[in-house]
Coordinates of C-alpha atoms in Angstrom, one line a residue:
X1 CA 67.7 62.8 73.2
X2 CA 71.3 63.3 72.1
X3 CA 71.5 66.3 74.5
X4 CA 70.4 64.1 77.5
X5 CA 72.9 61.4 76.5
X6 CA 75.7 63.9 76.3
X7 CA 74.9 65.3 79.7
X8 CA 74.7 61.8 81.1
X9 CA 78.1 60.9 79.7
X10 CA 79.6 64.1 81.0
X11 CA 78.2 63.5 84.4
X12 CA 79.7 60.0 84.5
X13 CA 83.0 61.3 83.3
X14 CA 83.1 64.0 86.0
X15 CA 82.2 61.5 88.6
X16 CA 84.9 59.2 87.4
X17 CA 87.5 62.0 87.4
X18 CA 86.4 63.0 90.9
X19 CA 86.9 59.5 92.2
X20 CA 90.3 59.4 90.5
X21 CA 91.3 62.7 92.1
X22 CA 90.2 61.4 95.5
X23 CA 92.1 58.2 94.9
X24 CA 95.2 60.1 93.8
X25 CA 95.0 62.4 96.9
X26 CA 94.6 59.3 99.1
X27 CA 97.7 57.8 97.5
X28 CA 99.8 60.9 98.1
X29 CA 98.5 61.1 101.7
X30 CA 99.3 57.5 102.3
X31 CA 102.8 58.0 100.8
X32 CA 103.5 60.9 103.1
X33 CA 102.1 59.0 106.1
X34 CA 104.3 56.0 105.3
X35 CA 107.5 58.2 104.8
X36 CA 107.0 60.7 107.6
X37 CA 109.7 58.9 109.8
X38 CA 112.1 59.2 106.9
X39 CA 111.3 62.9 106.3
X40 CA 111.7 63.6 110.0
X41 CA 115.0 61.8 110.2
X42 CA 116.3 63.6 107.1
X43 CA 115.2 67.0 108.6
X44 CA 116.8 66.2 111.9
X45 CA 120.1 65.2 110.3
X46 CA 120.1 68.3 108.1
X47 CA 119.3 70.6 111.0
X48 CA 122.0 68.9 113.2
X49 CA 124.6 69.3 110.4
X50 CA 123.8 72.9 109.8
X51 CA 123.9 73.5 113.6
X52 CA 127.3 71.9 113.8
X53 CA 128.7 73.8 110.8
X54 CA 127.4 77.2 111.5
X55 CA 127.0 77.2 115.3
X56 CA 128.8 74.3 116.9
X57 CA 132.2 74.6 115.1
X58 CA 132.4 78.4 115.4
X59 CA 131.6 78.2 119.1
X60 CA 134.2 75.4 119.6
X61 CA 136.9 77.3 117.7
X62 CA 136.3 80.6 119.5
X63 CA 136.3 79.0 123.0
X64 CA 139.3 76.8 122.1
X65 CA 141.7 79.0 120.3
X66 CA 144.5 76.4 120.6
X67 CA 142.7 74.5 117.8
X68 CA 143.8 77.0 115.1
X69 CA 147.5 76.1 115.1
X70 CA 146.5 72.5 114.8
X71 CA 144.5 73.4 111.7
X72 CA 147.1 75.7 110.1
X73 CA 150.1 73.4 110.7
X74 CA 148.2 70.1 110.4
X75 CA 151.3 68.4 111.7
X76 CA 149.3 65.5 113.0
X77 CA 148.2 64.6 109.4
X78 CA 151.0 62.2 108.2
X79 CA 150.8 60.5 104.9
X80 CA 152.0 57.9 104.2
X81 CA 151.8 56.8 107.8
X82 CA 154.3 54.5 109.7
X83 CA 157.2 55.5 107.5
X84 CA 160.8 55.1 108.7
X85 CA 162.3 58.6 108.2
X86 CA 165.7 57.4 109.5
X87 CA 166.1 55.5 106.2
X88 CA 166.0 57.9 103.2
X89 CA 166.8 54.9 101.0
X90 CA 163.3 53.6 101.7
X91 CA 162.1 56.7 99.8
X92 CA 164.3 56.0 96.8
X93 CA 166.9 58.6 97.8
X94 CA 170.4 57.4 96.9
X95 CA 173.3 58.8 98.7
X96 CA 171.2 60.5 101.4
X97 CA 171.8 60.8 105.2
X98 CA 169.4 61.1 108.1
X99 CA 170.5 63.1 111.1
X100 CA 169.1 65.1 114.1
X101 CA 169.9 68.6 115.3
X102 CA 169.1 70.0 118.8
X103 CA 167.6 73.4 118.3
X104 CA 166.6 73.9 121.9
X105 CA 166.7 71.8 125.1
X106 CA 163.4 70.2 124.3
X107 CA 163.4 70.5 120.5
X108 CA 165.2 68.0 118.3
X109 CA 164.5 68.2 114.6
X110 CA 165.0 65.4 112.0
X111 CA 166.8 66.3 108.8
X112 CA 168.0 64.7 105.5
X113 CA 171.0 65.5 103.4
X114 CA 170.8 64.3 99.7
X115 CA 174.1 64.5 97.8
X116 CA 174.4 65.8 94.2
X117 CA 173.8 63.1 91.6
X118 CA 177.3 63.4 90.0
X119 CA 178.9 62.3 93.3
X120 CA 177.1 59.0 93.2
X121 CA 177.9 58.5 89.5
X122 CA 181.6 59.3 90.1
X123 CA 182.2 57.7 93.5
X124 CA 179.3 55.3 94.3
X125 CA 178.0 55.3 97.9
X126 CA 179.6 58.0 100.0
X127 CA 180.3 57.1 103.7
X128 CA 177.8 58.7 106.0
X129 CA 180.5 60.2 108.1
X130 CA 181.8 62.1 105.1
X131 CA 178.6 63.9 104.3
X132 CA 179.3 67.1 106.2
X133 CA 182.7 67.4 104.7
X134 CA 181.2 67.1 101.2
X135 CA 179.2 70.3 101.8
X136 CA 182.5 72.2 101.0
X137 CA 182.9 70.5 97.6
X138 CA 181.7 73.5 95.7
X139 CA 178.3 72.2 94.8
X140 CA 175.5 74.6 95.5
X141 CA 173.0 73.8 98.3
X142 CA 169.2 74.0 98.4
X143 CA 167.6 74.3 101.8
X144 CA 164.0 73.0 101.3
X145 CA 161.3 74.1 103.7
X146 CA 158.1 72.2 103.3
X147 CA 154.4 73.1 103.7
X148 CA 151.9 71.9 106.3
X149 CA 150.8 68.3 106.9
X150 CA 152.9 65.3 106.1
X151 CA 156.6 65.0 106.6
X152 CA 159.8 65.6 104.7
X153 CA 159.1 62.1 103.3
X154 CA 155.9 63.0 101.5
X155 CA 156.0 61.9 97.9
X156 CA 155.9 65.2 96.1
X157 CA 158.6 66.5 98.3
X158 CA 160.9 63.5 97.7
X159 CA 160.4 63.9 94.0
X160 CA 161.6 67.5 94.2
X161 CA 164.7 66.5 96.1
X162 CA 165.5 64.0 93.4
X163 CA 165.1 66.7 90.7
X164 CA 167.4 69.1 92.5
X165 CA 169.9 66.4 93.2
X166 CA 169.8 65.4 89.5
X167 CA 170.7 69.0 88.7
X168 CA 173.8 68.5 90.9
X169 CA 172.8 70.3 94.0
X170 CA 173.1 69.3 97.7
X171 CA 169.6 69.2 99.2
X172 CA 169.0 69.7 102.9
X173 CA 165.5 69.4 104.3
X174 CA 164.0 69.3 107.8
X175 CA 160.8 68.5 109.6
X176 CA 159.9 71.4 111.7
X177 CA 159.2 70.8 115.4
X178 CA 156.2 68.6 115.8
X179 CA 156.5 67.2 112.3
X180 CA 157.8 63.7 111.4
X181 CA 160.4 62.5 113.8
X182 CA 161.0 66.0 115.3
X183 CA 160.0 66.8 118.9
X184 CA 158.1 69.9 120.1
X185 CA 155.0 71.7 119.0
X186 CA 154.9 73.9 115.9
X187 CA 154.3 77.7 116.0
X188 CA 155.2 80.5 113.6
X189 CA 158.1 81.6 115.8
X190 CA 159.2 77.9 116.4
X191 CA 159.3 76.8 112.7
X192 CA 161.1 79.9 111.7
X193 CA 163.6 79.3 114.5
X194 CA 164.1 75.7 113.3
X195 CA 164.8 77.0 109.8
X196 CA 167.2 79.6 111.0
X197 CA 169.1 77.0 113.0
X198 CA 169.6 74.6 110.1
X199 CA 170.7 77.6 107.9
X200 CA 173.3 78.7 110.4
X201 CA 174.4 75.0 110.8
X202 CA 174.9 74.9 107.1
X203 CA 176.8 78.2 106.9
X204 CA 179.3 76.8 109.4
X205 CA 180.1 73.8 107.1
X206 CA 179.9 75.0 103.5
X207 CA 182.8 77.4 103.2
X208 CA 182.2 79.5 100.2
X209 CA 179.4 77.4 98.8
X210 CA 176.1 79.2 98.1
X211 CA 172.8 78.4 99.8
X212 CA 169.5 78.8 98.0
X213 CA 166.2 78.7 99.9
X214 CA 163.2 76.8 98.5
X215 CA 159.8 77.0 100.3
X216 CA 156.5 75.4 99.3
X217 CA 153.0 76.5 100.4
X218 CA 153.2 77.2 104.2
X219 CA 156.9 76.8 103.8
X220 CA 156.9 80.0 101.6
X221 CA 155.8 81.9 104.7
X222 CA 158.6 80.3 106.7
X223 CA 161.1 81.0 103.9
X224 CA 160.2 84.6 103.4
X225 CA 160.4 85.4 107.1
X226 CA 163.7 83.5 107.4
X227 CA 165.1 85.4 104.4
X228 CA 164.0 88.7 106.0
X229 CA 165.8 87.9 109.2
X230 CA 169.0 86.8 107.4
X231 CA 169.0 89.8 105.1
X232 CA 168.6 92.1 108.1
X233 CA 171.6 90.5 109.6
X234 CA 173.6 90.9 106.3
X235 CA 173.7 87.2 105.8
X236 CA 172.0 87.0 102.4
X237 CA 171.0 83.7 100.8
X238 CA 172.1 83.3 97.2
X239 CA 168.5 83.1 95.9
X240 CA 164.9 82.4 97.0
X241 CA 162.3 80.1 95.3
X242 CA 158.7 80.4 96.5
X243 CA 156.5 77.5 95.2
X244 CA 152.7 78.0 95.5
X245 CA 153.0 80.9 97.9
X246 CA 150.4 83.1 99.6
X247 CA 150.7 86.8 100.4
X248 CA 149.7 86.5 104.1
X249 CA 148.0 84.0 106.4
X250 CA 144.8 86.0 106.7
X251 CA 144.2 85.8 102.9
X252 CA 145.4 82.2 102.7
X253 CA 142.9 81.2 105.5
X254 CA 140.1 83.2 104.0
X255 CA 140.5 81.5 100.6
X256 CA 141.3 78.0 101.8
X257 CA 138.7 75.3 100.7
X258 CA 138.0 74.4 104.4
X259 CA 136.8 78.0 105.1
X260 CA 134.2 77.9 102.3
X261 CA 131.2 76.9 104.5
X262 CA 132.0 79.7 107.0
X263 CA 132.9 82.7 104.8
X264 CA 129.3 83.9 104.6
X265 CA 129.0 84.2 108.4
X266 CA 129.0 87.7 109.7
X267 CA 131.4 86.7 112.5
X268 CA 133.8 84.8 110.3
X269 CA 136.7 87.3 110.9
X270 CA 136.1 87.5 114.6
X271 CA 136.0 83.7 115.1
X272 CA 138.5 82.4 112.7
X273 CA 140.9 85.1 111.5
X274 CA 141.2 86.9 114.9
X275 CA 142.0 83.5 116.5
X276 CA 145.0 83.2 114.2
X277 CA 146.4 86.5 115.4
X278 CA 145.8 85.5 119.0
X279 CA 147.9 82.4 118.4
X280 CA 150.7 84.4 116.8
X281 CA 150.1 83.1 113.3
X282 CA 150.5 85.8 110.7
X283 CA 153.1 84.8 108.1
X284 CA 153.0 88.2 106.5
X285 CA 155.1 87.4 103.5
X286 CA 153.9 90.5 101.7
X287 CA 155.6 92.5 104.4
X288 CA 158.7 90.2 104.9
X289 CA 159.5 90.2 101.2
X290 CA 160.2 93.9 101.3
X291 CA 163.4 93.1 103.2
X292 CA 164.5 90.2 101.0
X293 CA 167.3 91.4 98.8
X294 CA 168.4 88.3 96.7
X295 CA 166.8 87.3 93.5
X296 CA 163.3 85.8 94.0
X297 CA 161.5 83.3 91.8
X298 CA 157.8 82.5 92.4
X299 CA 156.2 79.4 90.9
X300 CA 152.5 78.9 90.8
X301 CA 149.9 76.8 88.9
X302 CA 146.7 78.3 87.8
X303 CA 144.7 75.3 89.0
X304 CA 146.0 75.5 92.6
X305 CA 142.9 74.9 94.7
X306 CA 144.7 75.1 98.1
X307 CA 146.5 78.4 97.7
X308 CA 144.8 80.4 94.9
X309 CA 146.9 81.6 92.0
X310 CA 145.8 85.1 92.7
X311 CA 147.5 85.1 96.1
X312 CA 150.8 84.2 94.5
X313 CA 150.3 87.1 92.0
X314 CA 149.6 89.5 94.9
X315 CA 152.8 88.6 96.5
X316 CA 154.7 89.0 93.3
X317 CA 153.2 92.4 92.5
X318 CA 154.0 93.6 96.0
X319 CA 157.6 92.4 95.7
X320 CA 157.9 93.8 92.2
X321 CA 156.6 97.2 93.2
X322 CA 159.0 97.6 96.1
X323 CA 162.3 96.5 94.5
X324 CA 165.0 99.1 95.0
X325 CA 168.5 99.7 93.9
X326 CA 169.7 97.5 96.7
X327 CA 167.5 94.5 95.9
X328 CA 167.7 91.9 93.1
X329 CA 164.9 91.1 90.6
X330 CA 161.7 89.1 91.2
X331 CA 160.1 86.8 88.6
X332 CA 156.8 85.0 88.3
X333 CA 156.6 81.6 86.5
X334 CA 153.0 80.6 85.9
X335 CA 151.8 77.1 84.9
X336 CA 148.6 76.7 82.9
X337 CA 145.7 75.1 84.7
X338 CA 145.1 72.4 82.0
X339 CA 148.5 70.9 82.9
X340 CA 147.0 69.6 86.2
X341 CA 149.9 70.5 88.5
X342 CA 147.6 72.0 91.1
X343 CA 149.2 72.7 94.5
X344 CA 151.9 70.0 94.7
X345 CA 152.9 68.7 91.3
X346 CA 154.9 71.6 89.7
X347 CA 158.0 69.4 90.0
X348 CA 156.5 67.3 87.1
X349 CA 156.9 70.1 84.6
X350 CA 159.3 68.9 81.9
X351 CA 160.9 72.3 81.8
X352 CA 161.6 72.5 85.6
X353 CA 165.2 71.6 85.2
X354 CA 165.8 74.4 82.8
X355 CA 163.8 76.8 84.9
X356 CA 166.0 76.1 88.0
X357 CA 169.3 76.3 86.0
X358 CA 168.3 79.7 84.5
X359 CA 167.3 80.9 88.0
X360 CA 170.7 80.0 89.3
X361 CA 172.4 81.7 86.4
X362 CA 170.4 84.9 87.0
X363 CA 171.4 84.9 90.7
X364 CA 175.0 84.5 89.8
X365 CA 174.9 87.2 87.1
X366 CA 173.4 89.6 89.6
X367 CA 176.1 89.2 92.1

């Protein structure tokens, strides 16, 4: 009797479990039926996104090689927007002048001249028409060449001008052609030509004053190539500072965050890197630096996500290995990643003033 009851209960339990399974399957089926439109929409968006990233963009870039200079120079990205570059005072720059220089018939570049801090403390505001004359006052000059995107008025750049001026240097900076209030379209040859022009303009006005070059990011490629040209002419700058530099444009483009989705593609080199060469964009700093004879200081933060720290080290090692009896020393100043300086904020380092002063002293001692 007990055996029959047990079988009866087991049968009822199996029947109940079977009904529950059927009900559960029905619920799952109804869920998928109800959400099929959502699943299909998600699948379509995912497929379209992958197509655009891995098919559409590469095809567009390869068939429109003119796009690569726009990406590299990023001169159309201006932040903050709608700024008045003709008024350096709006950026907190005291005793600063805005002016233009005609590099070519159709290229006029905007520039700023920031006077050394001691001049403001001793004499107050200096008349604008006296700025050029003051370049001969014996205070050293830094020619600053900025990186891509933005203008000479970008916040991190302005803060560096203030630092250098506080150390009692003249600061001259420009917007290359196509940037800021400068006319024209940027190219490697063009931005180097603009830098060469302002350097020679300075040389005609400074007397025996020394000029130091300071390049940041893309500007390190400009600075190194400019320094090579000048050294080959026998017109040596007093010293070179390269902040967050790369060794060459191919490596910089390969390791840039924007290239991350495409690096795995078998045609990455052909589509993206070859296009750079076809547009004349090389910035081979690791080759140019071999001809740079003055003292060189490289500054790089370990947490730089735009130009990896390793690329700065590669440039340093190449320069270090190729110094000769006719070239001055090269040094590498690293900043720990936990300081948070990244790509643009090295100027915030409390020791920057001392670092610059020591660099100037080393340059003078090696003369």
